[in-house]
Amino acid sequence: MRSSPRDAPAPRVGFVSLGCPKALVDSEQILTQLRAEGYTIAPSYEGADLVVVNTCGFIDAAVAESLDAIGEALDENGKVIVTGCLGARDGGDFVRDAHPKVLAVTGPHATHEVMSAVHAHLPKPHDPFVDLVPAQGIKLTPSHYAYLKISEGCNHRCTFCIIPSMRGDLVSRPLGEVLGEAERLLRAGVRELLVVSQDTSAYGVDVRYRTGFWQGRPMKSNLRSLAGELDALAKSYGAWVRLHYVYPYPHVDEVVPLMTAGSGERGLQAYLDVPFQHASPRVLRLMKRPAAPEKVLDRVRAWRRERPDIVLRSTFIVGFPGETDAEFEELLAFLREAQLDRVGCFAYSPVDGAAANALPDPVPEEVKEARRARFMEVQAGISTARLRAKLGACFDVLVDHVEDGCAIARGPGDAPEIDGVVRIDDACVLAPGEFVTVRVIGSGEHDLVAALQK
Ligand code: SF4
């Protein structure tokens, strides 16, 4: 008779709960989550596969009691995860210095981080008879790529946008929760993670970049830490990561050096999606966007010095209320100077409830459309030249689908749905989700043609 996943004994977690009622509630939440995921709670150290100790750090006696409890759990069981107030002291170093063998340390109110640490050391049981959803959740994207949302809401108040009134101010997801989801997706076979939010550069601003925990290690909740850890995770699973909706704040300069330097490398790709929206300082002010196009150009040049192969994508709005011919020409001059690889352009259209609706001097529809067409014509020339420069280049692509012997794939500079593709003929041997090395043999306005590299 074949054994079923139900025959396997459920993994057992021991639990020691110390401290005040707030710590008790944290313990209850962790225990509830453990049971919900199919773990059983072991009544003794010997019967447990791993022990969680929820500590207190209020007064010296409580600190001593917590350290003793951790020591006892290590002696009796050996596999210990520490959480609670004492875990937050010195970013976890206080506990680690006293007990270097602990598997992970988190602060209080950290159910997600504790569960991530439990998953890392004692994988969650999957019972296909009981679990209604796979471990990675239900995805609407093809199985080889997935969007990873790192925050919700936005602190900006761009006058053309009503997202903040619908979704509120920025709320960053805990670092451990984001990385835990990334790992689950990668473990399930995702080959490309697309980091999204309303404002990716602002990650952690709302929580003052507080210390989060990932696999027991403390780290700042900011874009640099997140990008670095996603890079390491993606490399270990042989996958790509790319960042979307990145505002050109100065600290993005620290993220660019983390990007892969080689065309065959996995991890964080040399790609940034940066919504500039306009380049005229007056129009940007009307939009309530940071208004320093020269600084933005300096930043673009600096990124290209750091990573000459970086692919930059952006979106713009033309025909914003009050935009003059001269200001539109300023935008075109910016476009020619910036030489962006991928660009989307929208003719301004009023959204119910947006502050920009009250601005004077609306641009007539036919002028908006004419400007959009001219903008796209200029960008088509830039895009064609930049793609032509890739002729003969070799790099890895990720196959999206194969039809009638022709594969449609994407290179490191192509995000799904919004950028171009790489077409590979005579490719019936390929399958979606596969990485292959190709050589570019043809180029157009947006797409490339390539041959499989033997
Ligand atoms: S356009 Fe983007 S940055 Fe501006 S308010 Fe809307 S969501 Fe925020």
mmCIF file of C-alpha atoms in Angstrom, residues 239-401:
data_model
loop_
_atom_site.group_PDB
_atom_site.id
_atom_site.type_symbol
_atom_site.label_atom_id
_atom_site.label_comp_id
_atom_site.label_asym_id
_atom_site.label_seq_id
_atom_site.Cartn_x
_atom_site.Cartn_y
_atom_site.Cartn_z
ATOM 1 C CA ALA A 239 16.023 32.901 -10.237
ATOM 2 C CA TRP A 240 15.777 36.561 -11.265
ATOM 3 C CA VAL A 241 14.502 39.508 -9.216
ATOM 4 C CA ARG A 242 13.631 42.896 -10.666
ATOM 5 C CA LEU A 243 12.481 46.111 -9.003
ATOM 6 C CA HIS A 244 9.490 48.152 -10.152
ATOM 7 C CA TYR A 245 8.159 51.601 -9.169
ATOM 8 C CA VAL A 246 11.503 52.761 -7.826
ATOM 9 C CA TYR A 247 11.618 56.528 -7.231
ATOM 10 C CA PRO A 248 14.999 58.093 -7.969
ATOM 11 C CA TYR A 249 15.822 58.981 -4.367
ATOM 12 C CA PRO A 250 19.522 59.191 -3.446
ATOM 13 C CA HIS A 251 19.493 55.884 -1.524
ATOM 14 C CA VAL A 252 18.656 53.980 -4.733
ATOM 15 C CA ASP A 253 22.332 54.573 -5.599
ATOM 16 C CA GLU A 254 23.201 51.994 -2.898
ATOM 17 C CA VAL A 255 20.992 49.364 -4.514
ATOM 18 C CA VAL A 256 22.492 49.578 -8.019
ATOM 19 C CA PRO A 257 25.877 48.051 -7.000
ATOM 20 C CA LEU A 258 23.979 45.002 -5.665
ATOM 21 C CA MET A 259 22.719 44.207 -9.154
ATOM 22 C CA THR A 260 24.208 41.399 -11.203
ATOM 23 C CA ALA A 261 27.121 42.370 -13.379
ATOM 24 C CA GLY A 262 27.147 39.370 -15.718
ATOM 25 C CA SER A 263 24.631 38.490 -18.405
ATOM 26 C CA GLY A 264 24.254 34.893 -17.197
ATOM 27 C CA GLU A 265 23.950 35.691 -13.501
ATOM 28 C CA ARG A 266 20.807 35.121 -11.464
ATOM 29 C CA GLY A 267 19.742 37.333 -8.562
ATOM 30 C CA LEU A 268 18.865 41.031 -8.695
ATOM 31 C CA GLN A 269 18.884 42.035 -12.355
ATOM 32 C CA ALA A 270 20.422 45.274 -13.659
ATOM 33 C CA TYR A 271 16.979 46.739 -14.298
ATOM 34 C CA LEU A 272 15.056 49.624 -12.762
ATOM 35 C CA ASP A 273 11.524 50.741 -13.459
ATOM 36 C CA VAL A 274 11.480 54.418 -12.439
ATOM 37 C CA PRO A 275 8.307 56.445 -13.100
ATOM 38 C CA PHE A 276 9.582 59.952 -13.993
ATOM 39 C CA GLN A 277 6.208 61.264 -15.342
ATOM 40 C CA HIS A 278 7.669 64.541 -16.725
ATOM 41 C CA ALA A 279 10.847 66.600 -17.004
ATOM 42 C CA SER A 280 9.694 70.205 -16.882
ATOM 43 C CA PRO A 281 10.214 71.581 -13.345
ATOM 44 C CA ARG A 282 7.002 73.626 -13.540
ATOM 45 C CA VAL A 283 4.865 70.682 -14.722
ATOM 46 C CA LEU A 284 6.426 68.452 -12.069
ATOM 47 C CA ARG A 285 5.532 71.040 -9.437
ATOM 48 C CA LEU A 286 1.954 71.104 -10.733
ATOM 49 C CA MET A 287 1.978 67.321 -10.458
ATOM 50 C CA LYS A 288 3.405 67.652 -6.910
ATOM 51 C CA ARG A 289 6.378 65.487 -7.846
ATOM 52 C CA PRO A 290 10.011 66.163 -6.909
ATOM 53 C CA ALA A 291 11.118 68.753 -9.480
ATOM 54 C CA ALA A 292 14.827 68.378 -10.240
ATOM 55 C CA PRO A 293 15.284 66.868 -13.728
ATOM 56 C CA GLU A 294 19.015 67.752 -13.814
ATOM 57 C CA LYS A 295 19.575 65.759 -10.612
ATOM 58 C CA VAL A 296 17.587 62.891 -12.107
ATOM 59 C CA LEU A 297 19.816 62.918 -15.186
ATOM 60 C CA ASP A 298 22.919 62.929 -12.957
ATOM 61 C CA ARG A 299 21.494 59.924 -11.147
ATOM 62 C CA VAL A 300 20.827 58.095 -14.449
ATOM 63 C CA ARG A 301 24.432 58.779 -15.524
ATOM 64 C CA ALA A 302 25.764 57.539 -12.174
ATOM 65 C CA TRP A 303 23.739 54.303 -12.412
ATOM 66 C CA ARG A 304 25.080 53.705 -15.925
ATOM 67 C CA ARG A 305 28.647 54.318 -14.751
ATOM 68 C CA GLU A 306 28.094 51.715 -12.017
ATOM 69 C CA ARG A 307 26.283 49.185 -14.251
ATOM 70 C CA PRO A 308 26.812 50.005 -17.942
ATOM 71 C CA ASP A 309 24.304 47.313 -18.917
ATOM 72 C CA ILE A 310 21.498 48.568 -16.633
ATOM 73 C CA VAL A 311 18.124 48.707 -18.376
ATOM 74 C CA LEU A 312 15.999 51.708 -17.371
ATOM 75 C CA ARG A 313 12.269 51.786 -17.844
ATOM 76 C CA SER A 314 9.959 54.716 -17.164
ATOM 77 C CA THR A 315 6.479 56.135 -17.711
ATOM 78 C CA PHE A 316 5.467 59.685 -18.612
ATOM 79 C CA ILE A 317 2.300 61.761 -18.872
ATOM 80 C CA VAL A 318 1.917 64.291 -21.697
ATOM 81 C CA GLY A 319 -0.799 66.926 -22.004
ATOM 82 C CA PHE A 320 -0.992 67.587 -18.253
ATOM 83 C CA PRO A 321 -3.134 70.716 -17.557
ATOM 84 C CA GLY A 322 -1.089 73.801 -18.340
ATOM 85 C CA GLU A 323 1.719 71.965 -20.210
ATOM 86 C CA THR A 324 2.991 74.408 -22.851
ATOM 87 C CA ASP A 325 4.695 73.589 -26.164
ATOM 88 C CA ALA A 326 8.011 74.682 -24.628
ATOM 89 C CA GLU A 327 7.534 72.401 -21.614
ATOM 90 C CA PHE A 328 6.704 69.493 -23.901
ATOM 91 C CA GLU A 329 9.929 70.233 -25.809
ATOM 92 C CA GLU A 330 11.789 70.146 -22.453
ATOM 93 C CA LEU A 331 10.378 66.672 -21.937
ATOM 94 C CA LEU A 332 11.587 65.529 -25.365
ATOM 95 C CA ALA A 333 15.055 66.979 -24.656
ATOM 96 C CA PHE A 334 15.147 64.995 -21.395
ATOM 97 C CA LEU A 335 14.148 61.857 -23.255
ATOM 98 C CA ARG A 336 16.937 62.284 -25.831
ATOM 99 C CA GLU A 337 19.464 62.958 -23.071
ATOM 100 C CA ALA A 338 18.386 60.120 -20.745
ATOM 101 C CA GLN A 339 18.332 57.464 -23.520
ATOM 102 C CA LEU A 340 15.965 55.273 -21.539
ATOM 103 C CA ASP A 341 15.589 51.722 -22.778
ATOM 104 C CA ARG A 342 11.854 51.220 -22.250
ATOM 105 C CA VAL A 343 9.226 53.910 -21.991
ATOM 106 C CA GLY A 344 5.456 54.076 -21.621
ATOM 107 C CA CYS A 345 3.548 57.302 -22.311
ATOM 108 C CA PHE A 346 -0.012 58.288 -21.437
ATOM 109 C CA ALA A 347 -1.991 61.256 -22.665
ATOM 110 C CA TYR A 348 -3.301 62.907 -19.484
ATOM 111 C CA SER A 349 -6.870 61.989 -18.673
ATOM 112 C CA PRO A 350 -8.695 63.332 -15.617
ATOM 113 C CA VAL A 351 -9.578 60.876 -12.868
ATOM 114 C CA ASP A 352 -12.631 61.543 -10.696
ATOM 115 C CA GLY A 353 -11.485 63.030 -7.399
ATOM 116 C CA ALA A 354 -7.935 63.973 -8.530
ATOM 117 C CA ALA A 355 -6.645 67.407 -7.484
ATOM 118 C CA ALA A 356 -5.324 68.057 -11.011
ATOM 119 C CA ASN A 357 -8.909 68.375 -12.265
ATOM 120 C CA ALA A 358 -9.049 71.837 -10.685
ATOM 121 C CA LEU A 359 -5.940 73.084 -12.556
ATOM 122 C CA PRO A 360 -6.465 75.721 -15.261
ATOM 123 C CA ASP A 361 -5.538 75.512 -18.965
ATOM 124 C CA PRO A 362 -6.507 71.961 -19.917
ATOM 125 C CA VAL A 363 -4.695 70.771 -23.033
ATOM 126 C CA PRO A 364 -7.077 70.012 -25.950
ATOM 127 C CA GLU A 365 -7.493 66.306 -26.721
ATOM 128 C CA GLU A 366 -6.012 66.551 -30.235
ATOM 129 C CA VAL A 367 -2.918 68.356 -28.868
ATOM 130 C CA LYS A 368 -2.482 65.679 -26.179
ATOM 131 C CA GLU A 369 -2.696 62.915 -28.773
ATOM 132 C CA ALA A 370 -0.317 64.702 -31.152
ATOM 133 C CA ARG A 371 2.216 65.132 -28.310
ATOM 134 C CA ARG A 372 1.898 61.503 -27.318
ATOM 135 C CA ALA A 373 2.481 60.374 -30.911
ATOM 136 C CA ARG A 374 5.547 62.643 -31.208
ATOM 137 C CA PHE A 375 6.892 61.464 -27.856
ATOM 138 C CA MET A 376 6.533 57.808 -28.895
ATOM 139 C CA GLU A 377 8.194 58.534 -32.242
ATOM 140 C CA VAL A 378 11.253 60.015 -30.502
ATOM 141 C CA GLN A 379 11.374 57.077 -28.076
ATOM 142 C CA ALA A 380 10.957 54.551 -30.911
ATOM 143 C CA GLY A 381 14.168 55.926 -32.461
ATOM 144 C CA ILE A 382 16.014 55.642 -29.133
ATOM 145 C CA SER A 383 14.673 52.146 -28.463
ATOM 146 C CA THR A 384 15.540 50.923 -31.973
ATOM 147 C CA ALA A 385 19.127 52.171 -31.667
ATOM 148 C CA ARG A 386 19.594 50.698 -28.188
ATOM 149 C CA LEU A 387 18.258 47.310 -29.283
ATOM 150 C CA ARG A 388 20.395 47.372 -32.469
ATOM 151 C CA ALA A 389 23.461 47.779 -30.241
ATOM 152 C CA LYS A 390 22.668 44.339 -28.781
ATOM 153 C CA LEU A 391 23.173 42.537 -32.126
ATOM 154 C CA GLY A 392 25.614 39.682 -31.602
ATOM 155 C CA ALA A 393 25.354 39.832 -27.801
ATOM 156 C CA CYS A 394 24.852 36.616 -25.812
ATOM 157 C CA PHE A 395 22.748 36.456 -22.661
ATOM 158 C CA ASP A 396 20.295 34.277 -20.779
ATOM 159 C CA VAL A 397 16.580 34.530 -21.437
ATOM 160 C CA LEU A 398 13.591 33.097 -19.607
ATOM 161 C CA VAL A 399 11.091 31.308 -21.843
ATOM 162 C CA ASP A 400 7.468 32.486 -21.419
ATOM 163 C CA HIS A 401 5.748 30.258 -23.975
#
